[in-house]
Short mmCIF file of N, CA and C in Angstrom, two decimals:
data_model
loop_
_atom_site.label_atom_id
_atom_site.label_comp_id
_atom_site.label_asym_id
_atom_site.label_seq_id
_atom_site.Cartn_x
_atom_site.Cartn_y
_atom_site.Cartn_z
N UNK A 1 -3.76 16.21 21.12
CA UNK A 1 -4.20 14.86 21.36
C UNK A 1 -3.65 13.96 20.25
N UNK A 2 -3.21 12.78 20.63
CA UNK A 2 -2.62 11.85 19.68
C UNK A 2 -3.65 10.87 19.16
N UNK A 3 -3.51 10.55 17.89
CA UNK A 3 -4.40 9.58 17.27
C UNK A 3 -3.71 8.23 17.30
N UNK A 4 -4.49 7.17 17.33
CA UNK A 4 -3.90 5.85 17.20
C UNK A 4 -3.56 5.62 15.74
N UNK A 5 -2.75 4.61 15.46
CA UNK A 5 -2.26 4.37 14.11
C UNK A 5 -3.31 3.81 13.18
N UNK A 6 -3.15 4.07 11.92
CA UNK A 6 -3.95 3.51 10.85
C UNK A 6 -3.00 2.63 10.06
N UNK A 7 -3.39 1.42 9.75
CA UNK A 7 -2.51 0.50 9.05
C UNK A 7 -2.88 0.45 7.58
N UNK A 8 -1.91 0.71 6.74
CA UNK A 8 -2.08 0.58 5.30
C UNK A 8 -1.34 -0.68 4.87
N UNK A 9 -2.01 -1.58 4.22
CA UNK A 9 -1.39 -2.83 3.80
C UNK A 9 -1.38 -2.85 2.29
N UNK A 10 -0.21 -3.08 1.73
CA UNK A 10 -0.12 -3.14 0.29
C UNK A 10 1.29 -3.40 -0.14
N UNK A 11 1.45 -4.04 -1.28
CA UNK A 11 2.74 -4.34 -1.89
C UNK A 11 3.65 -5.09 -0.95
N UNK A 12 3.07 -5.90 -0.09
CA UNK A 12 3.89 -6.68 0.83
C UNK A 12 4.49 -5.85 1.92
N UNK A 13 4.12 -4.63 2.01
CA UNK A 13 4.68 -3.71 2.99
C UNK A 13 3.56 -3.27 3.92
N UNK A 14 3.82 -3.32 5.22
CA UNK A 14 2.85 -2.81 6.18
C UNK A 14 3.44 -1.54 6.76
N UNK A 15 2.78 -0.43 6.50
CA UNK A 15 3.25 0.84 7.03
C UNK A 15 2.30 1.26 8.13
N UNK A 16 2.79 1.29 9.35
CA UNK A 16 1.95 1.74 10.45
C UNK A 16 2.18 3.22 10.60
N UNK A 17 1.14 3.97 10.40
CA UNK A 17 1.22 5.42 10.44
C UNK A 17 0.88 5.83 11.85
N UNK A 18 1.85 6.42 12.53
CA UNK A 18 1.75 6.61 13.96
C UNK A 18 0.96 7.80 14.41
N UNK A 19 1.07 8.03 15.69
CA UNK A 19 0.31 9.07 16.37
C UNK A 19 0.70 10.45 15.85
N UNK A 20 -0.27 11.33 15.80
CA UNK A 20 -0.01 12.72 15.46
C UNK A 20 -0.19 13.08 14.00
N UNK A 21 -0.34 12.10 13.11
CA UNK A 21 -0.55 12.42 11.70
C UNK A 21 -2.03 12.62 11.43
N UNK A 22 -2.35 13.60 10.61
CA UNK A 22 -3.76 13.77 10.25
C UNK A 22 -4.08 12.90 9.04
N UNK A 23 -5.33 12.90 8.65
CA UNK A 23 -5.79 12.03 7.58
C UNK A 23 -5.18 12.41 6.23
N UNK A 24 -4.86 13.68 6.03
CA UNK A 24 -4.23 14.12 4.79
C UNK A 24 -2.85 13.47 4.63
N UNK A 25 -2.07 13.51 5.70
CA UNK A 25 -0.74 12.90 5.67
C UNK A 25 -0.84 11.39 5.51
N UNK A 26 -1.79 10.79 6.18
CA UNK A 26 -2.01 9.35 6.05
C UNK A 26 -2.35 9.01 4.60
N UNK A 27 -3.20 9.82 3.98
CA UNK A 27 -3.56 9.61 2.58
C UNK A 27 -2.36 9.70 1.66
N UNK A 28 -1.49 10.67 1.89
CA UNK A 28 -0.29 10.80 1.05
C UNK A 28 0.62 9.59 1.18
N UNK A 29 0.75 9.06 2.39
CA UNK A 29 1.58 7.88 2.59
C UNK A 29 0.97 6.67 1.87
N UNK A 30 -0.33 6.53 1.94
CA UNK A 30 -1.00 5.43 1.22
C UNK A 30 -0.84 5.59 -0.29
N UNK A 31 -0.95 6.80 -0.79
CA UNK A 31 -0.77 7.04 -2.22
C UNK A 31 0.65 6.67 -2.64
N UNK A 32 1.64 7.09 -1.86
CA UNK A 32 3.03 6.77 -2.17
C UNK A 32 3.29 5.27 -2.18
N UNK A 33 2.74 4.56 -1.19
CA UNK A 33 2.89 3.11 -1.14
C UNK A 33 2.23 2.45 -2.34
N UNK A 34 1.05 2.93 -2.71
CA UNK A 34 0.35 2.38 -3.86
C UNK A 34 1.08 2.60 -5.17
N UNK A 35 1.64 3.78 -5.32
CA UNK A 35 2.40 4.08 -6.55
C UNK A 35 3.60 3.15 -6.67
N UNK A 36 4.31 2.92 -5.57
CA UNK A 36 5.46 2.01 -5.60
C UNK A 36 5.01 0.60 -5.95
N UNK A 37 3.88 0.16 -5.40
CA UNK A 37 3.37 -1.18 -5.70
C UNK A 37 3.00 -1.32 -7.17
N UNK A 38 2.31 -0.33 -7.71
CA UNK A 38 1.88 -0.40 -9.12
C UNK A 38 3.10 -0.35 -10.04
N UNK A 39 4.03 0.54 -9.78
CA UNK A 39 5.21 0.64 -10.63
C UNK A 39 6.08 -0.60 -10.50
N UNK A 40 6.26 -1.10 -9.26
CA UNK A 40 7.06 -2.31 -9.05
C UNK A 40 6.49 -3.50 -9.78
N UNK A 41 5.17 -3.63 -9.75
CA UNK A 41 4.52 -4.73 -10.46
C UNK A 41 4.57 -4.51 -11.98
N UNK A 42 4.35 -3.28 -12.40
CA UNK A 42 4.31 -2.98 -13.83
C UNK A 42 5.66 -3.17 -14.51
N UNK A 43 6.73 -2.76 -13.84
CA UNK A 43 8.06 -2.88 -14.43
C UNK A 43 8.75 -4.18 -14.03
N UNK A 44 8.04 -5.03 -13.26
CA UNK A 44 8.56 -6.32 -12.84
C UNK A 44 9.93 -6.20 -12.16
N UNK A 45 10.02 -5.25 -11.22
CA UNK A 45 11.27 -5.06 -10.51
C UNK A 45 11.61 -6.30 -9.70
N UNK A 46 12.80 -6.84 -9.92
CA UNK A 46 13.21 -8.04 -9.18
C UNK A 46 13.30 -7.79 -7.69
N UNK A 47 13.83 -6.65 -7.28
CA UNK A 47 13.96 -6.38 -5.84
C UNK A 47 12.59 -6.30 -5.18
N UNK A 48 11.58 -5.96 -5.93
CA UNK A 48 10.22 -5.88 -5.40
C UNK A 48 9.54 -7.25 -5.44
N UNK A 49 9.60 -7.92 -6.56
CA UNK A 49 8.88 -9.17 -6.74
C UNK A 49 9.58 -10.37 -6.10
N UNK A 50 10.86 -10.27 -5.79
CA UNK A 50 11.58 -11.38 -5.16
C UNK A 50 11.66 -11.22 -3.65
N UNK A 51 11.06 -10.19 -3.11
CA UNK A 51 11.09 -9.98 -1.66
C UNK A 51 10.38 -11.14 -0.99
N UNK A 52 10.82 -11.50 0.20
CA UNK A 52 10.27 -12.67 0.89
C UNK A 52 8.77 -12.53 1.17
N UNK A 53 8.29 -11.31 1.33
CA UNK A 53 6.87 -11.12 1.63
C UNK A 53 5.99 -11.25 0.38
N UNK A 54 6.58 -11.26 -0.79
CA UNK A 54 5.79 -11.44 -2.01
C UNK A 54 5.75 -12.91 -2.43
N UNK A 55 6.51 -13.75 -1.78
CA UNK A 55 6.60 -15.15 -2.19
C UNK A 55 5.27 -15.89 -2.03
N UNK A 56 4.44 -15.48 -1.08
CA UNK A 56 3.14 -16.10 -0.90
C UNK A 56 2.32 -16.01 -2.19
N UNK A 57 2.20 -14.81 -2.75
CA UNK A 57 1.43 -14.63 -3.98
C UNK A 57 2.15 -15.25 -5.17
N UNK A 58 3.47 -15.23 -5.17
CA UNK A 58 4.22 -15.86 -6.26
C UNK A 58 3.95 -17.36 -6.31
N UNK A 59 3.89 -18.02 -5.15
CA UNK A 59 3.63 -19.46 -5.12
C UNK A 59 2.20 -19.77 -5.57
N UNK A 60 1.24 -18.96 -5.15
CA UNK A 60 -0.16 -19.23 -5.45
C UNK A 60 -0.50 -18.90 -6.91
N UNK A 61 -0.11 -17.71 -7.36
CA UNK A 61 -0.54 -17.22 -8.68
C UNK A 61 0.54 -17.26 -9.75
N UNK A 62 1.77 -17.55 -9.40
CA UNK A 62 2.87 -17.43 -10.34
C UNK A 62 3.31 -15.97 -10.41
N UNK A 63 4.40 -15.72 -11.09
CA UNK A 63 4.97 -14.37 -11.12
C UNK A 63 4.01 -13.37 -11.78
N UNK A 64 3.43 -13.73 -12.90
CA UNK A 64 2.52 -12.81 -13.60
C UNK A 64 1.27 -12.54 -12.78
N UNK A 65 0.73 -13.59 -12.18
CA UNK A 65 -0.45 -13.40 -11.34
C UNK A 65 -0.16 -12.54 -10.13
N UNK A 66 1.02 -12.73 -9.53
CA UNK A 66 1.42 -11.91 -8.38
C UNK A 66 1.57 -10.45 -8.79
N UNK A 67 2.08 -10.21 -9.99
CA UNK A 67 2.19 -8.83 -10.48
C UNK A 67 0.82 -8.19 -10.61
N UNK A 68 -0.15 -8.96 -11.09
CA UNK A 68 -1.52 -8.44 -11.21
C UNK A 68 -2.10 -8.14 -9.83
N UNK A 69 -1.89 -9.05 -8.89
CA UNK A 69 -2.38 -8.85 -7.52
C UNK A 69 -1.78 -7.58 -6.92
N UNK A 70 -0.47 -7.41 -7.07
CA UNK A 70 0.16 -6.22 -6.49
C UNK A 70 -0.23 -4.94 -7.20
N UNK A 71 -0.49 -5.01 -8.49
CA UNK A 71 -0.99 -3.83 -9.20
C UNK A 71 -2.38 -3.46 -8.69
N UNK A 72 -3.22 -4.46 -8.45
CA UNK A 72 -4.57 -4.19 -7.91
C UNK A 72 -4.50 -3.66 -6.47
N UNK A 73 -3.62 -4.25 -5.66
CA UNK A 73 -3.45 -3.75 -4.29
C UNK A 73 -2.94 -2.30 -4.29
N UNK A 74 -1.98 -2.03 -5.17
CA UNK A 74 -1.46 -0.67 -5.27
C UNK A 74 -2.52 0.32 -5.71
N UNK A 75 -3.32 -0.08 -6.68
CA UNK A 75 -4.41 0.78 -7.14
C UNK A 75 -5.41 1.04 -6.02
N UNK A 76 -5.70 0.01 -5.24
CA UNK A 76 -6.61 0.18 -4.10
C UNK A 76 -6.03 1.14 -3.07
N UNK A 77 -4.72 1.04 -2.83
CA UNK A 77 -4.08 1.97 -1.89
C UNK A 77 -4.12 3.40 -2.41
N UNK A 78 -3.94 3.58 -3.70
CA UNK A 78 -4.00 4.92 -4.28
C UNK A 78 -5.40 5.51 -4.11
N UNK A 79 -6.42 4.72 -4.40
CA UNK A 79 -7.80 5.20 -4.25
C UNK A 79 -8.08 5.52 -2.78
N UNK A 80 -7.68 4.63 -1.87
CA UNK A 80 -7.86 4.88 -0.44
C UNK A 80 -7.14 6.16 -0.02
N UNK A 81 -5.91 6.33 -0.49
CA UNK A 81 -5.15 7.52 -0.14
C UNK A 81 -5.79 8.80 -0.63
N UNK A 82 -6.32 8.76 -1.85
CA UNK A 82 -7.00 9.95 -2.40
C UNK A 82 -8.23 10.27 -1.56
N UNK A 83 -8.98 9.24 -1.21
CA UNK A 83 -10.18 9.47 -0.41
C UNK A 83 -9.85 10.00 0.98
N UNK A 84 -8.75 9.52 1.57
CA UNK A 84 -8.32 10.04 2.87
C UNK A 84 -7.85 11.48 2.75
N UNK A 85 -7.04 11.76 1.72
CA UNK A 85 -6.47 13.10 1.56
C UNK A 85 -7.55 14.14 1.26
N UNK A 86 -8.58 13.76 0.53
CA UNK A 86 -9.65 14.71 0.19
C UNK A 86 -10.71 14.82 1.27
N UNK A 87 -10.62 13.98 2.27
CA UNK A 87 -11.58 14.05 3.37
C UNK A 87 -12.86 13.28 3.11
N UNK A 88 -12.90 12.47 2.06
CA UNK A 88 -14.08 11.66 1.79
C UNK A 88 -14.24 10.61 2.89
N UNK A 89 -13.12 10.04 3.30
CA UNK A 89 -13.08 9.15 4.47
C UNK A 89 -12.56 9.98 5.61
N UNK A 90 -13.31 10.04 6.68
CA UNK A 90 -12.94 10.86 7.84
C UNK A 90 -12.65 10.01 9.05
N UNK A 91 -11.83 10.55 9.93
CA UNK A 91 -11.54 9.90 11.20
C UNK A 91 -12.78 10.04 12.09
N UNK A 92 -13.36 8.94 12.49
CA UNK A 92 -14.60 8.95 13.27
C UNK A 92 -14.42 9.57 14.65
N UNK A 93 -13.19 9.64 15.13
CA UNK A 93 -12.94 10.17 16.47
C UNK A 93 -12.86 11.67 16.51
N UNK A 94 -12.89 12.31 15.36
CA UNK A 94 -12.74 13.79 15.36
C UNK A 94 -14.07 14.48 15.34
#
């Protein structure tokens, strides 16, 4: 049986995790996305912070504020991913 997608939003990237993945795999993908967001914000990567999808936060908060926002979003994704991978958050349909 196929599961519907779970959407992880973070670092200006929307990753739609498709049918057939279990919650462990979904958690790992969220953790990976969060790590990239935290590292991209922490090291102020131009390719990350100049992306068109980050411009919204750059205009509102400035570059430093946007880096803080993306670091917080990335941290949230990492926590969500850990909770999914460990089974703390479960798929209600199972």
